[in-house]
Coordinates of C-alpha atoms in Angstrom, one line a residue:
M1 CA -103.8 123.0 -138.4
A2 CA -105.2 119.9 -136.9
A3 CA -108.7 121.2 -137.5
S4 CA -107.9 121.7 -141.2
V5 CA -106.6 118.2 -141.6
L6 CA -109.6 116.8 -139.7
S7 CA -112.0 118.9 -141.9
F8 CA -110.3 117.6 -145.1
L9 CA -110.4 114.0 -144.0
L10 CA -114.1 114.3 -143.0
A11 CA -115.0 115.9 -146.3
T12 CA -113.1 113.3 -148.3
A13 CA -114.7 110.4 -146.3
M14 CA -118.2 111.8 -146.9
L15 CA -117.6 112.3 -150.7
L16 CA -116.2 108.7 -151.0
G17 CA -119.1 107.3 -149.0
A18 CA -121.7 109.2 -151.1
G19 CA -120.2 107.9 -154.4
G20 CA -120.5 104.3 -153.4
A21 CA -124.3 104.3 -153.6
A22 CA -124.4 105.7 -157.1
V23 CA -122.3 102.8 -158.4
A24 CA -124.5 100.0 -157.2
H25 CA -127.1 99.8 -160.0
D26 CA -129.6 96.9 -159.9
E27 CA -128.9 94.1 -162.3
L28 CA -131.1 91.7 -164.2
T29 CA -130.7 88.2 -162.5
G30 CA -133.0 86.2 -164.8
T31 CA -135.9 86.1 -167.2
V32 CA -138.9 83.9 -167.9
P33 CA -138.7 82.7 -170.6
A34 CA -134.9 82.5 -170.3
E35 CA -132.5 84.2 -172.8
G36 CA -132.3 82.2 -176.0
A37 CA -134.9 79.6 -174.8
T38 CA -137.3 77.7 -177.0
V39 CA -140.7 77.3 -175.3
A40 CA -143.6 75.1 -176.5
V41 CA -146.3 77.8 -176.0
L42 CA -146.0 81.5 -175.6
P43 CA -146.5 82.2 -171.9
P44 CA -149.2 84.7 -170.7
G45 CA -146.5 87.1 -169.5
V46 CA -142.8 87.8 -169.5
E47 CA -140.9 88.1 -166.1
L48 CA -137.7 90.0 -165.4
S49 CA -136.0 89.4 -162.0
F50 CA -133.6 92.0 -160.5
T51 CA -131.1 92.2 -157.6
S52 CA -133.3 94.8 -155.8
V53 CA -136.8 96.2 -156.1
P54 CA -136.8 98.6 -159.0
S55 CA -138.9 101.7 -159.0
G56 CA -142.3 101.5 -160.6
I57 CA -141.8 104.8 -162.3
G58 CA -141.1 104.6 -166.0
A59 CA -140.9 100.9 -166.3
Q60 CA -141.2 99.9 -170.0
V61 CA -141.2 96.4 -171.5
E62 CA -141.8 95.7 -175.2
V63 CA -142.3 92.1 -176.5
L64 CA -141.8 92.3 -180.3
D65 CA -142.4 89.5 -182.7
E66 CA -140.4 88.9 -185.9
S67 CA -142.5 91.5 -187.8
G68 CA -141.9 94.2 -185.1
E69 CA -145.4 94.1 -183.6
D70 CA -145.5 94.7 -179.8
W71 CA -147.5 92.0 -178.0
A72 CA -147.2 93.7 -174.5
E73 CA -150.5 94.4 -172.9
G74 CA -150.8 97.2 -170.4
P75 CA -148.0 98.5 -168.2
A76 CA -145.4 96.3 -166.6
E77 CA -146.2 95.3 -163.0
I78 CA -143.4 95.3 -160.4
V79 CA -143.8 93.3 -157.3
D80 CA -140.7 92.6 -155.1
R81 CA -137.8 92.1 -157.4
T82 CA -139.8 91.0 -160.4
A83 CA -141.3 93.0 -163.3
T84 CA -144.1 91.1 -165.1
Q85 CA -145.3 92.2 -168.5
A86 CA -148.7 90.6 -169.6
L87 CA -149.0 89.6 -173.3
R88 CA -151.9 90.0 -175.6
A89 CA -153.9 87.0 -176.8
N90 CA -153.5 85.4 -180.2
A91 CA -149.7 86.1 -180.6
P92 CA -148.1 84.0 -183.3
A93 CA -145.4 81.4 -182.9
G94 CA -141.8 82.5 -183.7
E95 CA -138.9 84.5 -182.3
Y96 CA -139.6 87.3 -179.8
T97 CA -137.3 90.1 -178.7
V98 CA -137.9 91.6 -175.3
S99 CA -136.6 95.2 -174.8
W100 CA -136.9 96.5 -171.3
R101 CA -136.1 99.6 -169.3
V102 CA -136.7 100.1 -165.6
V103 CA -135.5 102.7 -163.0
S104 CA -133.1 101.0 -160.6
S105 CA -133.6 101.3 -156.8
D106 CA -130.8 103.9 -156.8
S107 CA -132.8 106.1 -159.2
H108 CA -130.8 105.3 -162.4
P109 CA -132.3 103.8 -165.5
I110 CA -131.1 100.3 -166.5
E111 CA -132.1 98.6 -169.7
G112 CA -131.5 95.5 -171.8
I113 CA -132.6 93.1 -174.6
F114 CA -133.1 89.4 -174.7
S115 CA -134.9 87.0 -177.0
F116 CA -136.7 83.7 -177.0
T117 CA -138.6 81.5 -179.4
T118 CA -142.0 79.9 -179.1
Q119 CA -143.1 76.9 -181.1
Q120 CA -146.8 77.7 -180.7
G121 CA -148.5 81.1 -180.4
S122 CA -150.8 82.1 -177.5
T123 CA -154.5 81.6 -177.4
A124 CA -155.4 83.4 -174.2
S125 CA -154.4 86.5 -172.4
L126 CA -153.1 86.6 -168.8
D127 CA -156.5 87.8 -167.5
S128 CA -158.5 85.0 -169.2
V129 CA -156.0 82.3 -168.0
S130 CA -156.3 83.5 -164.4
T131 CA -160.1 83.5 -164.5
A132 CA -160.7 80.4 -166.7
G133 CA -161.0 77.9 -163.8
P134 CA -161.2 77.7 -160.1
A135 CA -158.3 79.4 -158.5
E136 CA -157.0 79.2 -155.0
V137 CA -157.4 82.6 -153.3
Q138 CA -154.9 83.6 -150.7
D139 CA -156.4 85.8 -148.0
D140 CA -153.1 87.0 -146.4
P141 CA -150.7 88.9 -148.6
V142 CA -147.2 87.5 -148.8
A143 CA -145.3 88.9 -145.8
G144 CA -142.5 91.3 -146.7
S145 CA -143.5 91.8 -150.3
Q146 CA -142.8 95.2 -151.7
T147 CA -144.6 96.8 -154.6
A148 CA -142.7 99.4 -156.4
G149 CA -144.5 102.7 -157.2
V150 CA -144.4 106.4 -156.8
S151 CA -143.8 106.0 -153.1
D152 CA -140.2 104.9 -153.8
F153 CA -137.9 107.7 -152.7
P154 CA -134.3 108.2 -153.9
W155 CA -132.6 108.4 -150.6
S156 CA -129.2 108.6 -152.3
I157 CA -130.0 112.1 -153.3
V158 CA -130.9 113.1 -149.8
L159 CA -127.7 111.7 -148.5
M160 CA -125.6 113.5 -151.1
I161 CA -127.3 116.8 -150.2
A162 CA -126.7 116.2 -146.5
A163 CA -123.0 115.5 -147.2
L164 CA -122.7 118.7 -149.2
V165 CA -124.3 120.8 -146.4
V166 CA -121.9 119.3 -143.9
I167 CA -118.9 120.0 -146.2
V168 CA -120.0 123.6 -146.8
G169 CA -120.5 124.0 -143.0
V170 CA -117.0 122.7 -142.2
L171 CA -115.4 124.9 -144.8
A172 CA -117.3 127.9 -143.6
F173 CA -116.3 127.2 -140.0
T174 CA -112.7 126.8 -141.0
A175 CA -112.6 129.9 -143.1
R176 CA -114.3 132.0 -140.4
K177 CA -111.8 130.7 -137.8
R178 CA -108.8 131.6 -140.0
L179 CA -110.2 135.0 -140.9
G180 CA -111.1 135.8 -137.3
G181 CA -107.8 134.5 -136.0
S182 CA -105.6 136.6 -138.4
R183 CA -106.9 140.0 -137.1

């Protein structure tokens, strides 16, 4: 009887522990430009900051002007907890709506929308701004920086499978003991 109670308590604890990781989706902590902000000039890119490093798989950021044209250039780049979307050159002044979707570090997609207004359009892309003048080159990469990508592994799935294997093992052991003991 004590083994049955112990098995039940162990299985319950494992299930409750495995469920906690699935609830903790990453959250958007800030944007550049900020939600509802009015900026003088359209920046060369839009930045989204998160509570954890999102996966680089399936990240999508659209930057739409008032007419619905997307001014995003290339894929979003994720470094540490920030996703950066470069913008095309010659974008007009006006209101922009940013629609984003990334895969959270716990393997679940998260998405949102925010908007900002610019008083003057862009004249140069992110690449031409970064190469326009002398730039300070940093030889050593920033210590501890993480770049998201296909190497991100959903460990929560592995933990859930391991918990299920343990539960099935405990149940099989208990059933075998009961069936063997009743003969």
